[in-house]
CSV table of C-alpha atoms in Angstrom, one decimal:
chain,number,residue,atom,x,y,z
A,1,GLU,CA,-32.4,-51.1,19.5
A,2,VAL,CA,-36.2,-50.7,18.9
A,3,GLN,CA,-37.8,-48.7,21.6
A,4,LEU,CA,-41.5,-48.0,22.0
A,5,VAL,CA,-42.7,-46.0,25.0
A,6,GLU,CA,-46.4,-45.5,25.6
A,7,SER,CA,-47.9,-42.8,27.7
A,8,GLY,CA,-51.2,-41.1,28.4
A,9,GLY,CA,-53.2,-43.8,30.2
A,10,GLY,CA,-55.1,-43.3,33.4
A,11,LEU,CA,-58.4,-43.5,35.1
A,12,VAL,CA,-61.4,-42.1,33.3
A,13,GLN,CA,-65.1,-42.2,33.7
A,14,PRO,CA,-67.4,-43.9,31.2
A,15,GLY,CA,-68.0,-41.5,28.3
A,16,GLY,CA,-64.7,-39.8,28.8
A,17,SER,CA,-61.7,-39.4,26.6
A,18,LEU,CA,-58.0,-40.1,26.6
A,19,ARG,CA,-55.2,-39.6,24.2
A,20,LEU,CA,-52.4,-42.2,24.1
A,21,SER,CA,-49.0,-41.5,22.7
A,22,CYS,CA,-46.2,-43.9,21.6
A,23,ALA,CA,-42.7,-42.5,21.2
A,24,ALA,CA,-40.6,-44.6,18.9
A,25,SER,CA,-36.8,-44.8,18.5
A,26,GLY,CA,-34.2,-47.1,17.2
A,27,PHE,CA,-35.7,-47.6,13.7
A,28,ILE,CA,-37.0,-45.6,10.8
A,29,PHE,CA,-40.5,-44.9,12.1
A,30,SER,CA,-41.8,-43.5,8.8
A,31,ALA,CA,-41.0,-46.7,7.0
A,32,HIS,CA,-43.3,-48.9,9.1
A,33,SER,CA,-47.0,-49.5,9.6
A,34,MET,CA,-47.9,-49.1,13.2
A,35,SER,CA,-50.6,-50.6,15.4
A,36,TRP,CA,-52.3,-50.4,18.7
A,37,VAL,CA,-53.2,-53.5,20.6
A,38,ARG,CA,-54.6,-54.0,24.1
A,39,GLN,CA,-54.9,-56.7,26.8
A,40,ALA,CA,-57.8,-56.7,29.2
A,41,PRO,CA,-57.4,-58.5,32.5
A,42,GLY,CA,-57.4,-62.3,32.0
A,43,LYS,CA,-57.6,-62.0,28.2
A,44,GLY,CA,-55.2,-62.3,25.3
A,45,LEU,CA,-53.9,-59.5,23.1
A,46,GLU,CA,-56.6,-57.8,21.0
A,47,TRP,CA,-55.7,-55.8,17.9
A,48,ILE,CA,-57.6,-52.5,17.8
A,49,SER,CA,-56.1,-50.3,15.1
A,50,SER,CA,-53.4,-49.9,12.5
A,51,ILE,CA,-52.0,-47.1,10.3
A,52,THR,CA,-49.9,-47.6,7.2
A,53,GLN,CA,-46.6,-45.8,6.6
A,54,GLY,CA,-47.3,-44.4,3.2
A,55,ASP,CA,-50.8,-43.3,2.5
A,56,LEU,CA,-51.7,-43.3,6.2
A,57,ALA,CA,-54.6,-45.6,5.7
A,58,THR,CA,-56.3,-46.6,8.9
A,59,THR,CA,-58.2,-49.7,10.0
A,60,TYR,CA,-60.1,-50.4,13.2
A,61,ALA,CA,-61.6,-53.3,15.1
A,62,ASP,CA,-65.4,-53.2,15.2
A,63,SER,CA,-65.2,-52.8,19.0
A,64,VAL,CA,-63.6,-49.3,18.7
A,65,LYS,CA,-64.7,-48.1,15.3
A,66,GLY,CA,-66.2,-44.6,15.4
A,67,ARG,CA,-64.8,-44.0,18.9
A,68,PHE,CA,-61.1,-44.3,18.5
A,69,THR,CA,-58.8,-42.5,16.0
A,70,ILE,CA,-55.2,-43.6,15.2
A,71,SER,CA,-52.7,-41.1,13.8
A,72,ARG,CA,-49.0,-40.6,13.5
A,73,ASP,CA,-46.5,-37.7,13.3
A,74,ASN,CA,-43.5,-39.0,11.4
A,75,ALA,CA,-41.6,-35.8,12.1
A,76,LYS,CA,-41.8,-36.6,15.8
A,77,ASN,CA,-41.6,-40.4,15.5
A,78,THR,CA,-44.8,-40.6,17.5
A,79,LEU,CA,-48.0,-42.7,17.2
A,80,TYR,CA,-51.3,-41.6,18.8
A,81,LEU,CA,-54.6,-43.1,19.7
A,82,GLN,CA,-57.4,-40.7,20.5
A,83,MET,CA,-60.1,-42.6,22.5
A,84,ASN,CA,-63.5,-41.1,22.9
A,85,SER,CA,-66.8,-42.4,24.4
A,86,LEU,CA,-64.8,-44.8,26.6
A,87,LYS,CA,-66.6,-47.8,28.1
A,88,PRO,CA,-65.7,-50.0,31.0
A,89,ASP,CA,-65.0,-52.8,28.4
A,90,ASP,CA,-62.1,-50.6,27.1
A,91,THR,CA,-60.2,-51.2,30.4
A,92,ALA,CA,-56.9,-52.8,29.4
A,93,VAL,CA,-53.2,-52.2,29.1
A,94,TYR,CA,-52.6,-50.6,25.7
A,95,TYR,CA,-49.5,-51.3,23.7
A,96,CYS,CA,-48.2,-49.8,20.5
A,97,ALA,CA,-46.7,-52.3,18.1
A,98,ARG,CA,-44.3,-51.9,15.1
A,99,GLY,CA,-46.1,-53.5,12.2
A,100,PRO,CA,-49.4,-54.1,10.5
A,101,ARG,CA,-52.4,-55.9,11.9
A,102,THR,CA,-51.1,-59.3,10.7
A,103,ILE,CA,-48.3,-59.3,13.2
A,104,ALA,CA,-49.3,-56.7,15.8
A,105,THR,CA,-50.5,-59.4,18.3
A,106,ARG,CA,-47.8,-61.9,17.4
A,107,ASN,CA,-44.1,-61.2,17.0
A,108,ALA,CA,-44.2,-57.4,16.5
A,109,ALA,CA,-42.0,-55.3,18.8
A,110,ARG,CA,-44.2,-53.6,21.5
A,111,GLY,CA,-43.7,-51.2,24.3
A,112,GLN,CA,-44.3,-51.7,28.0
A,113,GLY,CA,-47.8,-50.6,27.7
A,114,THR,CA,-50.0,-47.9,29.4
A,115,GLN,CA,-52.9,-48.8,31.7
A,116,VAL,CA,-56.4,-47.4,30.8
A,117,THR,CA,-59.1,-47.9,33.4
A,118,VAL,CA,-62.7,-46.8,32.6
A,119,SER,CA,-64.7,-46.8,35.8
A,120,SER,CA,-67.1,-44.6,37.6
């Protein structure tokens, strides 16, 4: 059974940082591209970043480019999202998803999410 468990969310002031983690199990983590998506209150799922399984190529949505960094540790079956210079618009539930950008907001397996709130 595919399991994805996100952690690391919380309340942070504008300009602050958080590091999200996603612990994966039930599948061969190193064989899959992985993504982060988020859902702000009252809005749909938004893709924000992906990382490939082979060459670890990364892609980012324009809304987070230069502020967020996606990474993975295949030995630990863990996906990360380092978030810097956080803004109130970054407030959302963040989910990790198994798969590339093309399916991350559609039928990809996702975890239960972790809440990130950016507020002063």
